[in-house]
Amino acid sequence: MVLWGDSVSSEFRLACGVRQGGLTSPDLFNLYVNNLIEELSGTGIGCHIGGVCFNNLSYADDMVLLSPSINGIRKLLHICKEYARNHGLKYNVRKSEMVVFRAGKGPERIPPVLLDGTPVQVVEQFKYLGHMLSGSLSDDLDIERERRSLAIRCNMLARRFARCSEDVKITLFKAYCLSFYTSQLWISYTKRSFNTLRVQYNDALRVLLKKARYCSASGMFADAGVPDFYAVLRKRIASFWEVVVNSNNKLLRVVAQASQRIY
């Protein structure tokens, strides 16, 4: 129904979803799917940290289900399927994937998990909200994703703004090349992949400012007033943990407390 001033319209059914890009669409969808999230969380089936159950992570219509067992995943997926059936929704099996994070060698055979009678595809890696995850828990794939993204952005700046002043180039570099998306989550990676990203970052500023190939990276960043590679990472990590520690979200509070006990 619609509330306009003190007047309320008659009830009507929405049968075509929410408007793409509409201002009210996120809130309406949250209301629509919130009962599913509560039902999943109330099962107690899933991974546990500090006695708190983590079995679903959701951002809009992108949902991840977590369970230490195949049977648990089947039960959670059944709840999702029934909720969708009762609310006029249908999951796309072709866009649904399952990854197994193995403890040690892990199981040789993965029993099938069905969605609407079709087996969910088992993959070794998948992208969630732009972050690459792999069954081995290695961050090398995500570091390579960020390296390629950085290379594209840097080449674009060097090509389009070659004739601009150095001050303009430095401003553009700070705006486009300091993001390192989800770098605060990198904890398991090889030295080679890490150094490849670092060299890419250093070379990006060299090319943009037309510096000599083997000029001092530390001196170049200091002269330009731009944070070096390690400074960017430290700032992102510190900002991330400040948000986690000060969050009112119960799941994030549990993660923060668990991390403090570890360190």
mmCIF file of C-alpha atoms in Angstrom:
data_model
loop_
_atom_site.group_PDB
_atom_site.id
_atom_site.type_symbol
_atom_site.label_atom_id
_atom_site.label_comp_id
_atom_site.label_asym_id
_atom_site.label_seq_id
_atom_site.Cartn_x
_atom_site.Cartn_y
_atom_site.Cartn_z
ATOM 1 C CA MET A 1 0.000 0.000 0.000
ATOM 2 C CA VAL A 2 1.030 3.632 -0.410
ATOM 3 C CA LEU A 3 1.048 6.225 2.381
ATOM 4 C CA TRP A 4 0.501 9.809 1.193
ATOM 5 C CA GLY A 5 0.259 12.280 4.057
ATOM 6 C CA ASP A 6 -2.428 10.865 6.344
ATOM 7 C CA SER A 7 -4.068 8.797 3.613
ATOM 8 C CA VAL A 8 -3.423 5.133 2.875
ATOM 9 C CA SER A 9 -4.254 3.475 -0.417
ATOM 10 C CA SER A 10 -5.950 0.134 -0.774
ATOM 11 C CA GLU A 11 -3.680 -2.939 -0.835
ATOM 12 C CA PHE A 12 -2.317 -4.116 -4.172
ATOM 13 C CA ARG A 13 0.019 -6.897 -5.250
ATOM 14 C CA LEU A 14 3.408 -6.317 -6.884
ATOM 15 C CA ALA A 15 3.984 -9.066 -9.417
ATOM 16 C CA CYS A 16 6.844 -7.648 -11.507
ATOM 17 C CA GLY A 17 9.654 -7.101 -8.996
ATOM 18 C CA VAL A 18 11.267 -3.768 -8.147
ATOM 19 C CA ARG A 19 12.401 -1.084 -10.515
ATOM 20 C CA GLN A 20 16.025 -1.343 -11.623
ATOM 21 C CA GLY A 21 17.920 1.606 -10.110
ATOM 22 C CA GLY A 22 14.889 2.879 -8.199
ATOM 23 C CA LEU A 23 15.542 4.745 -4.936
ATOM 24 C CA THR A 24 13.133 2.562 -2.979
ATOM 25 C CA SER A 25 14.147 -0.728 -4.662
ATOM 26 C CA PRO A 26 16.860 -1.777 -2.143
ATOM 27 C CA ASP A 27 14.569 -1.186 0.853
ATOM 28 C CA LEU A 28 11.667 -2.999 -0.795
ATOM 29 C CA PHE A 29 13.830 -5.973 -1.707
ATOM 30 C CA ASN A 30 15.270 -6.100 1.821
ATOM 31 C CA LEU A 31 11.757 -6.310 3.218
ATOM 32 C CA TYR A 32 10.940 -9.026 0.718
ATOM 33 C CA VAL A 33 13.930 -11.260 1.460
ATOM 34 C CA ASN A 34 14.522 -10.503 5.157
ATOM 35 C CA ASN A 35 12.336 -13.397 6.346
ATOM 36 C CA LEU A 36 14.500 -15.810 4.358
ATOM 37 C CA ILE A 37 17.663 -14.523 6.042
ATOM 38 C CA GLU A 38 16.049 -14.842 9.474
ATOM 39 C CA GLU A 39 14.835 -18.366 8.709
ATOM 40 C CA LEU A 40 18.297 -19.456 7.569
ATOM 41 C CA SER A 41 20.006 -17.893 10.579
ATOM 42 C CA GLY A 42 17.513 -19.501 12.942
ATOM 43 C CA THR A 43 18.363 -23.045 11.861
ATOM 44 C CA GLY A 44 21.727 -23.088 13.636
ATOM 45 C CA ILE A 45 23.089 -25.064 10.674
ATOM 46 C CA GLY A 46 26.366 -23.725 9.360
ATOM 47 C CA CYS A 47 29.801 -22.540 10.407
ATOM 48 C CA HIS A 48 30.239 -21.220 13.944
ATOM 49 C CA ILE A 49 32.604 -18.590 15.328
ATOM 50 C CA GLY A 50 32.461 -17.851 19.054
ATOM 51 C CA GLY A 51 29.180 -19.716 19.361
ATOM 52 C CA VAL A 52 27.522 -17.594 16.632
ATOM 53 C CA CYS A 53 26.229 -19.275 13.491
ATOM 54 C CA PHE A 54 27.423 -17.971 10.118
ATOM 55 C CA ASN A 55 25.409 -19.697 7.406
ATOM 56 C CA ASN A 56 24.420 -16.959 4.964
ATOM 57 C CA LEU A 57 25.991 -13.766 3.676
ATOM 58 C CA SER A 58 23.791 -11.566 1.531
ATOM 59 C CA TYR A 59 24.165 -8.408 -0.506
ATOM 60 C CA ALA A 60 20.974 -7.575 -2.397
ATOM 61 C CA ASP A 61 20.183 -10.732 -4.408
ATOM 62 C CA ASP A 62 23.716 -12.182 -4.149
ATOM 63 C CA MET A 63 23.685 -14.823 -1.409
ATOM 64 C CA VAL A 64 26.362 -17.187 -0.123
ATOM 65 C CA LEU A 65 25.438 -20.222 1.994
ATOM 66 C CA LEU A 66 28.038 -21.644 4.400
ATOM 67 C CA SER A 67 28.134 -25.082 5.980
ATOM 68 C CA PRO A 68 30.849 -27.512 7.133
ATOM 69 C CA SER A 69 28.920 -30.438 5.619
ATOM 70 C CA ILE A 70 27.123 -31.372 2.417
ATOM 71 C CA ASN A 71 24.014 -32.313 4.396
ATOM 72 C CA GLY A 72 23.951 -28.851 5.950
ATOM 73 C CA ILE A 73 24.193 -27.152 2.550
ATOM 74 C CA ARG A 74 21.339 -29.325 1.279
ATOM 75 C CA LYS A 75 19.106 -28.259 4.171
ATOM 76 C CA LEU A 76 19.915 -24.561 3.725
ATOM 77 C CA LEU A 77 19.372 -24.764 -0.024
ATOM 78 C CA HIS A 78 16.030 -26.505 0.539
ATOM 79 C CA ILE A 79 14.900 -23.596 2.729
ATOM 80 C CA CYS A 80 15.884 -21.146 -0.020
ATOM 81 C CA LYS A 81 14.070 -23.180 -2.670
ATOM 82 C CA GLU A 82 10.863 -23.367 -0.625
ATOM 83 C CA TYR A 83 10.984 -19.661 0.188
ATOM 84 C CA ALA A 84 11.420 -18.846 -3.491
ATOM 85 C CA ARG A 85 8.534 -21.137 -4.469
ATOM 86 C CA ASN A 86 6.230 -19.547 -1.886
ATOM 87 C CA HIS A 87 7.131 -15.999 -2.902
ATOM 88 C CA GLY A 88 7.050 -16.175 -6.673
ATOM 89 C CA LEU A 89 10.812 -16.420 -7.155
ATOM 90 C CA LYS A 90 13.015 -18.955 -8.923
ATOM 91 C CA TYR A 91 16.717 -19.576 -8.479
ATOM 92 C CA ASN A 92 18.868 -19.709 -11.590
ATOM 93 C CA VAL A 93 20.707 -23.042 -11.378
ATOM 94 C CA ARG A 94 23.144 -21.987 -14.111
ATOM 95 C CA LYS A 95 24.297 -19.053 -11.978
ATOM 96 C CA SER A 96 24.516 -21.092 -8.767
ATOM 97 C CA GLU A 97 27.903 -22.587 -7.896
ATOM 98 C CA MET A 98 29.455 -24.515 -5.023
ATOM 99 C CA VAL A 99 33.071 -24.429 -3.887
ATOM 100 C CA VAL A 100 34.600 -26.786 -1.322
ATOM 101 C CA PHE A 101 37.193 -25.309 1.031
ATOM 102 C CA ARG A 102 39.084 -28.467 1.926
ATOM 103 C CA ALA A 103 40.695 -29.131 5.314
ATOM 104 C CA GLY A 104 43.942 -30.821 4.352
ATOM 105 C CA LYS A 105 43.428 -33.094 1.359
ATOM 106 C CA GLY A 106 39.669 -33.058 1.851
ATOM 107 C CA PRO A 107 37.184 -35.579 0.413
ATOM 108 C CA GLU A 108 37.961 -37.374 -2.844
ATOM 109 C CA ARG A 109 34.314 -37.390 -3.947
ATOM 110 C CA ILE A 110 31.836 -34.553 -3.464
ATOM 111 C CA PRO A 111 28.216 -35.781 -3.172
ATOM 112 C CA PRO A 112 25.845 -33.878 -5.483
ATOM 113 C CA VAL A 113 23.763 -30.974 -4.205
ATOM 114 C CA LEU A 114 20.529 -30.476 -6.142
ATOM 115 C CA LEU A 115 18.605 -27.292 -6.860
ATOM 116 C CA ASP A 116 15.223 -27.884 -8.507
ATOM 117 C CA GLY A 117 16.428 -31.378 -9.415
ATOM 118 C CA THR A 118 19.586 -30.128 -11.136
ATOM 119 C CA PRO A 119 23.068 -30.650 -9.622
ATOM 120 C CA VAL A 120 24.766 -27.433 -8.548
ATOM 121 C CA GLN A 121 28.056 -27.039 -10.406
ATOM 122 C CA VAL A 122 31.166 -27.582 -8.246
ATOM 123 C CA VAL A 123 33.934 -25.085 -9.072
ATOM 124 C CA GLU A 124 37.436 -24.455 -7.771
ATOM 125 C CA GLN A 125 36.999 -20.673 -7.749
ATOM 126 C CA PHE A 126 34.278 -18.056 -7.954
ATOM 127 C CA LYS A 127 33.835 -14.306 -7.722
ATOM 128 C CA TYR A 128 31.662 -12.803 -4.999
ATOM 129 C CA LEU A 129 31.064 -9.044 -5.031
ATOM 130 C CA GLY A 130 34.161 -8.636 -7.200
ATOM 131 C CA HIS A 131 36.467 -10.665 -4.925
ATOM 132 C CA MET A 132 37.997 -13.909 -6.232
ATOM 133 C CA LEU A 133 37.765 -16.897 -3.883
ATOM 134 C CA SER A 134 39.422 -20.278 -4.429
ATOM 135 C CA GLY A 135 39.015 -23.658 -2.804
ATOM 136 C CA SER A 136 42.670 -23.566 -1.741
ATOM 137 C CA LEU A 137 42.043 -20.289 0.173
ATOM 138 C CA SER A 138 44.909 -18.694 -1.755
ATOM 139 C CA ASP A 139 44.604 -14.984 -2.553
ATOM 140 C CA ASP A 140 46.840 -15.169 -5.632
ATOM 141 C CA LEU A 141 43.829 -15.152 -7.967
ATOM 142 C CA ASP A 142 42.400 -12.011 -6.400
ATOM 143 C CA ILE A 143 45.792 -10.278 -6.437
ATOM 144 C CA GLU A 144 46.077 -11.071 -10.147
ATOM 145 C CA ARG A 145 42.550 -9.699 -10.700
ATOM 146 C CA GLU A 146 43.586 -6.456 -9.018
ATOM 147 C CA ARG A 147 46.854 -6.295 -10.967
ATOM 148 C CA ARG A 148 45.004 -6.550 -14.289
ATOM 149 C CA SER A 149 42.451 -3.971 -13.195
ATOM 150 C CA LEU A 150 45.249 -1.620 -12.130
ATOM 151 C CA ALA A 151 47.031 -2.085 -15.454
ATOM 152 C CA ILE A 152 43.867 -1.163 -17.371
ATOM 153 C CA ARG A 153 43.301 1.974 -15.300
ATOM 154 C CA CYS A 154 46.916 3.074 -15.557
ATOM 155 C CA ASN A 155 47.096 2.540 -19.320
ATOM 156 C CA MET A 156 43.913 4.577 -19.707
ATOM 157 C CA LEU A 157 45.410 7.481 -17.733
ATOM 158 C CA ALA A 158 48.709 7.376 -19.599
ATOM 159 C CA ARG A 159 46.947 7.357 -22.965
ATOM 160 C CA ARG A 160 44.264 9.975 -22.361
ATOM 161 C CA PHE A 161 46.167 12.449 -20.235
ATOM 162 C CA ALA A 162 49.678 12.260 -21.684
ATOM 163 C CA ARG A 163 49.776 16.030 -22.339
ATOM 164 C CA CYS A 164 48.481 17.128 -18.940
ATOM 165 C CA SER A 165 50.672 18.754 -16.305
ATOM 166 C CA GLU A 166 52.384 16.619 -13.670
ATOM 167 C CA ASP A 167 50.062 17.951 -10.939
ATOM 168 C CA VAL A 168 47.003 16.844 -12.915
ATOM 169 C CA LYS A 169 48.523 13.394 -13.521
ATOM 170 C CA ILE A 170 49.306 12.941 -9.821
ATOM 171 C CA THR A 171 45.748 13.929 -8.878
ATOM 172 C CA LEU A 172 44.345 11.432 -11.385
ATOM 173 C CA PHE A 173 46.700 8.715 -10.148
ATOM 174 C CA LYS A 174 45.506 9.215 -6.571
ATOM 175 C CA ALA A 175 41.893 9.063 -7.704
ATOM 176 C CA TYR A 176 42.175 5.954 -9.896
ATOM 177 C CA CYS A 177 45.076 3.843 -8.655
ATOM 178 C CA LEU A 178 44.983 3.731 -4.848
ATOM 179 C CA SER A 179 41.881 1.585 -4.379
ATOM 180 C CA PHE A 180 43.364 -1.969 -4.271
ATOM 181 C CA TYR A 181 39.861 -3.374 -3.935
ATOM 182 C CA THR A 182 39.520 -5.953 -1.084
ATOM 183 C CA SER A 183 43.291 -5.924 -0.478
ATOM 184 C CA GLN A 184 42.562 -5.850 3.271
ATOM 185 C CA LEU A 185 41.391 -9.476 2.946
ATOM 186 C CA TRP A 186 44.653 -10.819 1.509
ATOM 187 C CA ILE A 187 46.347 -13.123 4.011
ATOM 188 C CA SER A 188 47.512 -16.159 2.004
ATOM 189 C CA TYR A 189 49.534 -15.497 -1.148
ATOM 190 C CA THR A 190 52.866 -16.180 -2.795
ATOM 191 C CA LYS A 191 55.694 -13.678 -2.752
ATOM 192 C CA ARG A 192 55.721 -13.735 -6.542
ATOM 193 C CA SER A 193 52.094 -12.594 -6.984
ATOM 194 C CA PHE A 194 52.505 -9.930 -4.301
ATOM 195 C CA ASN A 195 55.665 -8.514 -5.896
ATOM 196 C CA THR A 196 54.078 -8.563 -9.354
ATOM 197 C CA LEU A 197 51.317 -6.243 -8.109
ATOM 198 C CA ARG A 198 53.874 -4.016 -6.359
ATOM 199 C CA VAL A 199 55.942 -3.669 -9.546
ATOM 200 C CA GLN A 200 52.775 -2.930 -11.538
ATOM 201 C CA TYR A 201 51.889 -0.122 -9.108
ATOM 202 C CA ASN A 202 55.402 1.366 -9.246
ATOM 203 C CA ASP A 203 55.591 1.170 -13.042
ATOM 204 C CA ALA A 204 52.162 2.786 -13.368
ATOM 205 C CA LEU A 205 53.368 6.042 -11.824
ATOM 206 C CA ARG A 206 56.659 5.876 -13.744
ATOM 207 C CA VAL A 207 54.854 5.589 -17.070
ATOM 208 C CA LEU A 208 52.306 8.266 -16.219
ATOM 209 C CA LEU A 209 54.997 10.761 -15.132
ATOM 210 C CA LYS A 210 57.402 9.606 -17.881
ATOM 211 C CA LYS A 211 60.168 8.742 -15.422
ATOM 212 C CA ALA A 212 63.212 6.639 -16.249
ATOM 213 C CA ARG A 213 62.602 2.876 -16.148
ATOM 214 C CA TYR A 214 64.983 2.257 -13.262
ATOM 215 C CA CYS A 215 64.520 5.433 -11.247
ATOM 216 C CA SER A 216 64.152 5.090 -7.474
ATOM 217 C CA ALA A 217 60.558 4.131 -6.641
ATOM 218 C CA SER A 218 60.720 5.484 -3.090
ATOM 219 C CA GLY A 219 62.142 8.811 -4.295
ATOM 220 C CA MET A 220 59.522 9.061 -7.059
ATOM 221 C CA PHE A 221 56.626 8.550 -4.648
ATOM 222 C CA ALA A 222 58.120 10.958 -2.099
ATOM 223 C CA ASP A 223 58.608 13.703 -4.694
ATOM 224 C CA ALA A 224 55.053 13.246 -6.009
ATOM 225 C CA GLY A 225 53.483 13.155 -2.534
ATOM 226 C CA VAL A 226 51.876 9.797 -3.338
ATOM 227 C CA PRO A 227 51.819 6.887 -0.857
ATOM 228 C CA ASP A 228 53.937 3.928 -1.903
ATOM 229 C CA PHE A 229 52.599 0.397 -2.289
ATOM 230 C CA TYR A 230 53.068 -0.660 1.322
ATOM 231 C CA ALA A 231 51.567 2.580 2.674
ATOM 232 C CA VAL A 232 48.414 2.036 0.614
ATOM 233 C CA LEU A 233 47.996 -1.483 1.995
ATOM 234 C CA ARG A 234 48.608 -0.412 5.604
ATOM 235 C CA LYS A 235 46.016 2.348 5.337
ATOM 236 C CA ARG A 236 43.376 0.049 3.842
ATOM 237 C CA ILE A 237 43.959 -2.626 6.469
ATOM 238 C CA ALA A 238 43.804 -0.118 9.325
ATOM 239 C CA SER A 239 40.613 1.469 7.967
ATOM 240 C CA PHE A 240 39.005 -1.929 7.484
ATOM 241 C CA TRP A 241 39.675 -3.112 11.028
ATOM 242 C CA GLU A 242 38.518 0.191 12.470
ATOM 243 C CA VAL A 243 35.146 -0.371 10.789
ATOM 244 C CA VAL A 244 34.971 -4.006 11.930
ATOM 245 C CA VAL A 245 35.889 -3.262 15.553
ATOM 246 C CA ASN A 246 33.442 -0.352 15.838
ATOM 247 C CA SER A 247 30.567 -2.035 13.986
ATOM 248 C CA ASN A 248 27.247 -2.743 15.717
ATOM 249 C CA ASN A 249 26.663 -5.797 13.525
ATOM 250 C CA LYS A 250 26.760 -8.885 15.753
ATOM 251 C CA LEU A 251 28.536 -11.001 13.153
ATOM 252 C CA LEU A 252 31.295 -8.422 12.668
ATOM 253 C CA ARG A 253 31.655 -8.044 16.438
ATOM 254 C CA VAL A 254 32.230 -11.787 16.745
ATOM 255 C CA VAL A 255 34.870 -11.676 13.982
ATOM 256 C CA ALA A 256 36.617 -8.752 15.712
ATOM 257 C CA GLN A 257 36.630 -10.500 19.085
ATOM 258 C CA ALA A 258 37.911 -13.746 17.576
ATOM 259 C CA SER A 259 40.695 -11.886 15.775
ATOM 260 C CA GLN A 260 41.750 -10.087 18.946
ATOM 261 C CA ARG A 261 42.034 -13.434 20.747
ATOM 262 C CA ILE A 262 44.212 -14.802 17.951
ATOM 263 C CA TYR A 263 46.567 -11.829 17.826
#
